[in-house]
Amino acid sequence: MRARSGTVRRRFAAARVARAAHAAVAVLALVAVAALSGCTSTAVSAGPRFVTPPLIRYTSVLWPVPLQLVGAEPGSRVRLEARMSTARGVWSSTATYTVPASGALDLAAAKPQLSRFSEPDSAGLFWSLRGPQLGQQALAQQWMREVSPVTVTAFDGSRAIASRTFRLQGIGADVRTRTVFTRDLLAATAARSGGTAPRIPTQTHEDVQVGTFYSARSIERPRTPAVVVFDDPAPGASGDFVAPLLSLFGASVFVVPMSRSADGVRLSSIVDADTIGGVLDWLDERPDVDARQVFAFGTSQSEQLALWSAARFPDRLTGVFAAGGATALLCLPSSPVGPVFDGGVPEGCMIDPLLVNDAATPPLSVLRGSIVIGCSVHDETLPTACDWLDAAMATRGTRAGDVILRDSAATHDTMVPPGLPIAVQDGQRGEATEHARIAFWDAVLNVLLRSGRA
């Protein structure tokens, strides 16, 4: 075993972000189809006011969209303040700009001063909001299920010259879910093999909740791609956040609950290969799922499960979406046992996540579809994240359609959907993290759109 230096030299950059914004247009179209809430205005038709193009609708998961302050005094210095007040507390952010000679301040093109971000960003005031620290359930309720009314006010000195309230609709508010139990998987596996499922009593230790199924939205075809999500319980990255977004992208989603150790690198729960196979059987039996287009998704400590599953079931899993974790199985905390059992036998595992073993990574060359995989060079949670990525891609080689994302400044939390003011630091690292999130989710969207058309 040896510590590896990076060999893949692709990184997130400002140019990528500009290109990524174009892909976000597809997301906005999906949002419009889903009939999410728009925004209200207190501005009149004359004088300074905030302007957005028609049909632009805002949600809590927010890509940069056109946003301008028009009618302001040329050369004046204005301070924009975003503020949201709820029963859970108050969120706020500010940025100062100099109005150009045209009197129209384009937030997608103007560079801010005195803000938590330094580059032009029309969504910057939203993802840079700061407020009370909330627990996981409260975070999901606030940003994914409720409407978050954020009021942006422009001040010239102490005088408010324009104001507009953007109602950020939580994209998980109208999502349809189903709890799946052991008996459901047994029935699906039996049906696939032409046998009869064993009967087990309900509500016993033998019949437990296996996962949660999210139906696809924005369906254009009778069968949709599907994504098996190995849950990442980190704030903003859990199934409560990523599953509604994936379903909005037009994919059916099956979330397998997982638990992690305190270091955020290792898993503290075990999954059996038969369970994963049962999940795939259950998806295969659904008339609304295209069994030829099923992907595995895993981030942080769950990335290892997504890659292992893809290599274990190459005829049933098409591709992988992964970021921020080890690419080989890591042993459980204080135990030489790995997080996967296959045929009643534990799979081999690595004890030290900082020592990268090329031979321990699963052979990704067997996958027939696309891979989206990312890392941060200075990942504070797993410093060897990019070395693990290199080890995995060495088994894969160069394939058309694969996206390898590497950032030199982002934090570990690049898998949180963009626009959410969750786990974002102030300054350059926070801004780089938001850019990395856009790049990751744009890549996932593009792969799912291609698979939906296949």
Coordinates of C-alpha atoms in Angstrom, one line a residue:
M1 CA 0.0 0.0 0.0
R2 CA 1.2 3.5 -0.7
A3 CA 0.1 7.1 -0.5
R4 CA -0.6 8.3 -4.1
S5 CA -0.2 11.7 -5.7
G6 CA -2.9 12.9 -8.1
T7 CA -2.7 11.9 -11.8
V8 CA -5.9 13.2 -13.1
R9 CA -5.7 17.0 -13.5
R10 CA -9.2 18.2 -14.2
R11 CA -10.5 20.8 -11.8
F12 CA -13.5 23.0 -11.3
A13 CA -12.8 26.6 -12.5
A14 CA -14.7 29.8 -13.3
A15 CA -15.0 28.8 -16.9
R16 CA -16.7 25.6 -15.9
V17 CA -19.2 27.5 -13.8
A18 CA -20.1 29.7 -16.7
R19 CA -20.7 26.7 -18.9
A20 CA -22.6 24.9 -16.1
A21 CA -25.1 27.7 -16.0
H22 CA -26.3 26.8 -19.5
A23 CA -27.1 23.3 -18.3
A24 CA -29.1 24.8 -15.5
V25 CA -31.6 26.0 -18.1
A26 CA -32.8 22.4 -18.4
V27 CA -33.3 22.3 -14.6
L28 CA -35.4 25.5 -14.7
A29 CA -37.6 24.0 -17.4
L30 CA -38.1 21.0 -15.1
V31 CA -39.0 23.3 -12.2
A32 CA -41.5 25.1 -14.4
V33 CA -43.1 21.8 -15.4
A34 CA -43.4 20.9 -11.8
A35 CA -45.4 24.1 -11.2
L36 CA -43.3 25.3 -8.3
S37 CA -44.0 28.7 -6.7
G38 CA -42.8 31.9 -8.3
C39 CA -42.0 35.2 -6.7
T40 CA -43.9 38.2 -5.5
S41 CA -42.9 41.8 -5.8
T42 CA -43.4 45.0 -3.8
A43 CA -41.8 47.2 -6.5
V44 CA -43.8 49.4 -8.8
S45 CA -43.3 49.5 -12.6
A46 CA -41.2 52.7 -12.4
G47 CA -38.1 53.6 -10.5
P48 CA -35.5 51.1 -9.1
R49 CA -36.8 47.6 -9.1
F50 CA -35.6 44.0 -9.3
V51 CA -36.3 42.3 -12.7
T52 CA -36.2 38.7 -13.8
P53 CA -37.2 37.2 -17.2
P54 CA -40.7 35.8 -17.5
L55 CA -41.3 32.2 -16.5
I56 CA -38.3 32.1 -14.2
R57 CA -39.4 30.4 -11.0
Y58 CA -37.4 30.1 -7.8
T59 CA -36.9 27.1 -5.6
S60 CA -34.7 26.4 -2.5
V61 CA -32.4 24.4 -4.8
L62 CA -31.2 27.3 -7.0
W63 CA -28.9 27.5 -9.9
P64 CA -27.7 31.1 -11.0
V65 CA -30.5 32.7 -13.0
P66 CA -30.8 36.2 -14.5
L67 CA -31.5 38.9 -11.8
Q68 CA -31.1 42.6 -12.3
L69 CA -31.7 45.8 -10.3
V70 CA -32.8 48.4 -12.9
G71 CA -33.5 52.1 -12.6
A72 CA -30.8 52.8 -10.0
E73 CA -28.7 55.9 -10.1
P74 CA -25.6 55.4 -12.2
G75 CA -22.4 55.5 -10.2
S76 CA -24.1 55.1 -6.9
R77 CA -23.1 52.4 -4.4
V78 CA -26.0 50.2 -3.3
R79 CA -26.1 47.6 -0.6
L80 CA -28.3 44.5 -1.2
E81 CA -29.6 42.7 1.8
A82 CA -31.3 39.3 1.7
R83 CA -33.3 38.5 4.7
M84 CA -35.7 35.7 5.8
S85 CA -37.5 35.5 9.1
T86 CA -39.2 32.3 10.3
A87 CA -40.2 30.7 13.5
R88 CA -36.8 28.9 13.6
G89 CA -34.8 32.2 13.3
V90 CA -33.6 34.8 10.9
W91 CA -31.3 34.3 7.9
S92 CA -29.5 37.2 6.2
S93 CA -26.7 38.0 3.8
T94 CA -25.5 41.3 2.2
A95 CA -23.4 42.4 -0.8
T96 CA -22.4 45.9 -2.0
Y97 CA -22.2 46.9 -5.7
T98 CA -21.5 50.0 -7.8
V99 CA -24.2 50.7 -10.3
P100 CA -22.9 51.0 -13.8
A101 CA -23.6 53.9 -16.2
S102 CA -26.6 52.1 -17.7
G103 CA -28.4 52.2 -14.3
A104 CA -28.9 48.4 -14.6
L105 CA -27.1 46.2 -12.1
D106 CA -26.8 42.7 -13.5
L107 CA -26.0 40.4 -10.6
A108 CA -24.8 37.7 -13.0
A109 CA -22.1 40.0 -14.4
A110 CA -21.3 42.6 -11.6
K111 CA -18.5 41.9 -9.2
P112 CA -19.7 42.4 -5.6
Q113 CA -17.8 44.2 -2.8
L114 CA -18.1 43.5 0.9
S115 CA -19.8 40.2 0.6
R116 CA -19.3 36.5 1.4
F117 CA -18.6 35.8 -2.3
S118 CA -16.2 37.7 -4.7
E119 CA -17.3 36.7 -8.2
P120 CA -20.5 37.7 -10.1
D121 CA -23.3 35.4 -9.0
S122 CA -27.0 36.0 -9.3
A123 CA -27.7 33.4 -6.7
G124 CA -25.0 34.5 -4.3
L125 CA -27.3 36.3 -1.9
F126 CA -29.3 33.1 -1.5
W127 CA -26.6 30.5 -0.9
S128 CA -24.6 32.9 1.3
L129 CA -27.5 33.3 3.8
R130 CA -26.5 32.7 7.4
G131 CA -28.8 31.8 10.2
P132 CA -29.4 29.5 13.2
Q133 CA -27.9 26.1 13.3
L134 CA -30.6 23.5 12.7
G135 CA -30.7 19.8 13.2
Q136 CA -31.1 17.4 10.2
Q137 CA -34.8 17.1 10.3
A138 CA -35.4 20.8 10.8
L139 CA -33.0 21.6 7.9
A140 CA -34.9 19.3 5.6
Q141 CA -38.2 20.7 6.7
Q142 CA -37.0 24.3 6.2
W143 CA -35.3 24.0 2.8
M144 CA -37.0 21.0 1.1
R145 CA -40.6 21.0 2.2
E146 CA -41.6 24.6 3.1
V147 CA -41.7 27.9 1.2
S148 CA -38.8 30.1 2.3
P149 CA -39.7 33.8 1.6
V150 CA -36.4 35.6 1.1
T151 CA -36.7 39.4 0.7
V152 CA -34.0 41.2 -1.2
T153 CA -33.8 44.9 -0.5
A154 CA -31.6 47.5 -2.2
F155 CA -30.3 50.4 0.0
D156 CA -28.8 53.6 -1.3
G157 CA -27.2 54.7 2.0
S158 CA -29.9 54.3 4.6
R159 CA -32.7 54.6 2.1
A160 CA -34.4 51.5 0.7
I161 CA -34.9 52.0 -3.0
A162 CA -36.3 48.6 -4.1
S163 CA -37.5 45.4 -2.5
R164 CA -38.7 42.0 -3.8
T165 CA -39.6 38.8 -2.0
F166 CA -38.6 35.6 -3.6
R167 CA -40.6 32.6 -2.4
L168 CA -38.2 29.7 -2.6
Q169 CA -40.3 26.6 -2.9
G170 CA -38.9 23.4 -1.3
I171 CA -38.7 20.9 -4.1
G172 CA -39.6 18.0 -1.7
A173 CA -43.0 19.5 -0.8
D174 CA -45.1 17.5 -3.2
V175 CA -42.8 14.4 -3.7
R176 CA -44.5 11.0 -3.7
T177 CA -42.7 8.4 -1.5
R178 CA -43.3 4.7 -0.5
T179 CA -41.7 2.8 2.3
V180 CA -40.3 -0.6 1.1
F181 CA -40.0 -3.6 3.5
T182 CA -38.2 -6.9 3.4
R183 CA -41.4 -8.7 2.3
D184 CA -41.5 -6.4 -0.8
L185 CA -38.0 -7.4 -1.9
L186 CA -38.6 -11.1 -1.3
A187 CA -41.7 -11.0 -3.4
A188 CA -39.9 -9.2 -6.2
T189 CA -36.9 -11.6 -6.1
A190 CA -39.3 -14.6 -6.2
A191 CA -41.2 -13.1 -9.1
R192 CA -38.0 -12.5 -11.1
S193 CA -36.9 -16.1 -10.6
G194 CA -40.4 -17.6 -11.2
G195 CA -40.7 -18.8 -7.6
T196 CA -42.9 -18.1 -4.6
A197 CA -41.8 -15.7 -1.9
P198 CA -41.6 -17.0 1.7
R199 CA -44.3 -15.7 3.9
I200 CA -43.0 -13.7 6.9
P201 CA -45.1 -12.0 9.6
T202 CA -45.4 -8.2 9.2
Q203 CA -44.0 -5.9 11.9
T204 CA -41.5 -8.4 13.1
H205 CA -37.7 -8.4 13.2
E206 CA -37.8 -10.3 9.9
D207 CA -39.8 -7.7 8.1
V208 CA -38.0 -4.4 8.4
Q209 CA -37.9 -1.2 6.5
V210 CA -35.3 -1.5 3.7
G211 CA -35.6 1.9 2.1
T212 CA -37.8 4.7 0.7
F213 CA -38.9 4.9 -3.0
Y214 CA -39.4 8.3 -4.6
S215 CA -41.5 8.4 -7.8
A216 CA -40.0 10.3 -10.8
R217 CA -41.5 13.7 -11.6
S218 CA -41.4 15.5 -15.0
I219 CA -42.1 12.2 -16.7
E220 CA -41.8 12.3 -20.5
R221 CA -41.8 8.6 -21.1
P222 CA -43.7 5.7 -19.5
R223 CA -40.4 4.3 -18.1
T224 CA -37.8 6.4 -16.3
P225 CA -34.1 5.9 -15.3
A226 CA -33.7 4.9 -11.6
V227 CA -31.0 5.8 -9.0
V228 CA -30.2 3.6 -6.0
V229 CA -29.0 6.1 -3.3
F230 CA -26.8 4.8 -0.5
D231 CA -27.7 7.5 2.0
D232 CA -25.2 10.1 3.2
P233 CA -26.6 11.4 6.5
A234 CA -24.5 14.6 6.4
P235 CA -26.5 17.9 6.6
G236 CA -27.8 18.8 3.1
A237 CA -26.5 15.6 1.5
S238 CA -29.0 13.1 2.8
G239 CA -31.7 11.4 0.9
D240 CA -34.2 14.1 2.1
F241 CA -32.2 16.5 -0.1
V242 CA -30.8 14.6 -3.0
A243 CA -33.8 12.2 -3.7
P244 CA -36.3 15.0 -4.5
L245 CA -33.8 16.6 -6.8
L246 CA -33.0 13.4 -8.6
S247 CA -36.8 12.7 -9.0
L248 CA -37.2 16.3 -10.4
F249 CA -34.5 15.3 -12.9
G250 CA -36.9 12.6 -14.1
A251 CA -35.5 9.6 -12.3
S252 CA -37.1 7.2 -9.9
V253 CA -35.1 7.0 -6.6
F254 CA -34.6 4.2 -4.0
V255 CA -32.8 5.5 -0.9
V256 CA -31.1 2.8 1.2
P257 CA -30.5 4.1 4.8
M258 CA -26.9 4.0 6.0
S259 CA -25.2 5.3 9.2
R260 CA -21.7 6.6 9.4
S261 CA -19.0 6.9 12.0
A262 CA -18.1 10.1 13.7
D263 CA -15.1 10.8 11.4
G264 CA -17.5 11.0 8.4
V265 CA -15.3 8.6 6.4
R266 CA -16.3 5.1 7.5
L267 CA -19.7 3.5 7.7
S268 CA -21.0 2.1 10.9
S269 CA -23.7 -0.1 9.4
I270 CA -23.6 -3.2 7.2
V271 CA -25.5 -4.1 4.0
D272 CA -25.8 -7.5 2.5
A273 CA -25.3 -8.1 -1.3
D274 CA -28.6 -10.0 -1.3
T275 CA -30.4 -6.9 -0.1
I276 CA -28.9 -4.8 -2.9
G277 CA -29.9 -7.5 -5.4
G278 CA -33.4 -7.5 -3.9
V279 CA -33.6 -3.7 -4.4
L280 CA -32.7 -4.1 -8.0
D281 CA -35.3 -6.9 -8.4
W282 CA -37.9 -4.7 -6.9
L283 CA -37.1 -1.8 -9.3
D284 CA -37.1 -4.3 -12.2
E285 CA -40.6 -5.3 -11.3
R286 CA -41.9 -1.8 -11.5
P287 CA -43.6 -0.9 -14.8
D288 CA -42.5 2.8 -14.5
V289 CA -38.7 2.0 -14.2
D290 CA -36.4 1.2 -17.1
A291 CA -34.3 -1.6 -15.7
R292 CA -31.6 -1.0 -18.4
Q293 CA -30.9 2.5 -16.9
V294 CA -30.3 2.1 -13.2
F295 CA -27.5 4.1 -11.5
A296 CA -25.8 3.9 -8.1
F297 CA -25.3 7.0 -6.0
G298 CA -23.0 7.4 -3.0
T299 CA -21.2 10.4 -1.5
S300 CA -18.7 10.7 1.3
Q301 CA -18.6 7.5 3.4
S302 CA -21.3 5.9 1.1
E303 CA -19.3 6.3 -2.1
Q304 CA -17.5 3.0 -1.4
L305 CA -20.9 1.2 -1.5
A306 CA -22.0 2.8 -4.7
L307 CA -18.8 1.7 -6.5
W308 CA -18.7 -1.7 -5.0
S309 CA -22.3 -2.3 -6.0
A310 CA -21.7 -1.1 -9.5
A311 CA -18.8 -3.6 -9.9
R312 CA -20.8 -6.4 -8.2
F313 CA -23.9 -6.0 -10.4
P314 CA -22.4 -4.7 -13.7
D315 CA -25.3 -6.3 -15.7
R316 CA -27.9 -4.5 -13.7
L317 CA -26.3 -1.1 -12.7
T318 CA -25.5 1.2 -15.6
G319 CA -23.3 3.8 -14.0
V320 CA -22.3 5.6 -10.8
F321 CA -22.6 9.1 -9.3
A322 CA -20.1 9.6 -6.5
A323 CA -18.0 12.2 -4.7
G324 CA -16.0 12.9 -1.6
G325 CA -15.2 9.4 -0.3
A326 CA -12.9 6.4 -0.5
T327 CA -13.4 4.2 -3.5
A328 CA -12.5 0.9 -1.8
L329 CA -14.4 -0.7 1.2
L330 CA -13.2 0.7 4.5
C331 CA -13.4 -1.4 7.7
L332 CA -16.0 -0.4 10.3
P333 CA -14.7 1.7 13.2
S334 CA -12.6 -0.3 15.6
S335 CA -13.3 -3.5 13.7
P336 CA -11.6 -5.4 10.9
V337 CA -15.0 -6.2 9.3
G338 CA -16.1 -4.4 6.2
P339 CA -19.6 -2.8 5.6
V340 CA -20.6 -5.4 3.0
F341 CA -21.4 -9.1 3.4
D342 CA -21.8 -11.3 0.2
G343 CA -23.0 -14.8 0.6
G344 CA -22.8 -14.5 4.4
V345 CA -19.1 -13.7 4.1
P346 CA -17.7 -10.2 4.9
E347 CA -15.9 -8.5 2.0
G348 CA -12.3 -7.5 2.5
C349 CA -11.7 -3.9 3.7
M350 CA -9.0 -1.3 4.3
I351 CA -8.2 -0.3 7.8
D352 CA -6.5 3.1 7.2
P353 CA -8.4 5.4 4.8
L354 CA -5.2 7.5 4.4
L355 CA -3.3 4.7 2.8
V356 CA -4.6 4.1 -0.8
N357 CA -4.4 0.6 -2.1
D358 CA -5.0 0.5 -5.9
A359 CA -5.7 -3.3 -5.8
A360 CA -8.6 -2.8 -3.3
T361 CA -10.7 -0.6 -5.6
P362 CA -13.5 -2.3 -7.6
P363 CA -13.0 -2.7 -11.3
L364 CA -15.1 0.1 -12.8
S365 CA -14.1 -1.1 -16.3
V366 CA -17.1 -3.5 -16.2
L367 CA -19.6 -0.7 -16.2
R368 CA -21.2 0.0 -19.6
G369 CA -22.6 3.4 -18.8
S370 CA -21.3 6.8 -17.5
I371 CA -19.5 7.7 -14.3
V372 CA -19.6 11.1 -12.5
I373 CA -17.0 11.2 -9.8
G374 CA -15.5 14.1 -7.9
C375 CA -13.1 15.0 -5.2
S376 CA -11.6 18.0 -3.4
V377 CA -7.8 18.2 -3.4
H378 CA -7.9 19.8 0.1
D379 CA -10.7 17.7 1.5
E380 CA -10.6 18.3 5.2
T381 CA -12.6 15.2 6.0
L382 CA -10.7 12.7 3.8
P383 CA -7.4 14.2 2.7
T384 CA -6.8 11.3 0.3
A385 CA -10.1 11.7 -1.5
C386 CA -8.5 12.6 -4.8
D387 CA -5.9 9.8 -4.5
W388 CA -8.8 7.3 -4.0
L389 CA -10.5 8.8 -7.1
D390 CA -7.3 8.3 -9.1
A391 CA -7.1 4.6 -8.0
A392 CA -10.7 4.0 -9.1
M393 CA -10.3 5.7 -12.5
A394 CA -7.1 3.7 -13.1
T395 CA -9.4 0.6 -13.3
R396 CA -11.7 2.4 -15.6
G397 CA -9.5 4.2 -18.2
T398 CA -10.8 7.0 -20.4
R399 CA -14.4 6.6 -21.5
A400 CA -16.7 8.9 -23.5
G401 CA -19.4 10.3 -21.2
D402 CA -17.5 10.0 -18.0
V403 CA -17.1 13.2 -15.9
I404 CA -14.2 13.5 -13.5
L405 CA -14.4 16.6 -11.3
R406 CA -11.5 17.8 -9.2
D407 CA -11.4 21.0 -7.2
S408 CA -8.4 22.6 -5.6
A409 CA -10.3 25.0 -3.2
A410 CA -13.7 23.4 -2.4
T411 CA -14.5 21.8 1.0
H412 CA -15.7 18.3 1.5
D413 CA -19.4 19.2 1.1
T414 CA -19.6 19.3 -2.7
M415 CA -22.5 16.9 -3.0
V416 CA -25.1 19.2 -1.4
P417 CA -27.5 20.5 -4.1
P418 CA -26.6 24.0 -5.2
G419 CA -28.2 27.2 -3.9
L420 CA -28.8 25.8 -0.4
P421 CA -27.2 27.8 2.4
I422 CA -25.9 24.6 4.1
A423 CA -22.3 23.7 5.0
V424 CA -20.9 26.7 3.0
Q425 CA -18.0 28.6 4.5
D426 CA -17.3 32.3 4.0
G427 CA -14.8 33.4 1.5
Q428 CA -13.0 31.6 -1.4
R429 CA -13.6 28.0 -0.1
G430 CA -17.3 28.6 0.2
E431 CA -17.6 30.1 -3.2
A432 CA -15.5 27.2 -4.7
T433 CA -17.8 24.7 -2.9
E434 CA -20.9 26.3 -4.5
H435 CA -19.3 26.2 -7.9
A436 CA -18.3 22.5 -7.3
R437 CA -21.9 21.7 -6.4
I438 CA -23.2 23.2 -9.6
A439 CA -20.6 21.2 -11.7
F440 CA -21.5 17.9 -9.9
W441 CA -25.2 18.2 -10.2
D442 CA -25.1 19.5 -13.8
A443 CA -23.1 16.4 -14.7
V444 CA -25.6 14.1 -13.0
L445 CA -28.5 15.9 -14.8
N446 CA -26.9 15.5 -18.2
V447 CA -26.2 11.8 -17.7
L448 CA -29.8 11.2 -16.6
L449 CA -31.2 13.2 -19.5
R450 CA -29.1 11.1 -21.9
S451 CA -30.2 7.9 -20.3
G452 CA -33.9 9.0 -20.4
R453 CA -33.6 9.5 -24.1
A454 CA -31.8 6.1 -24.7

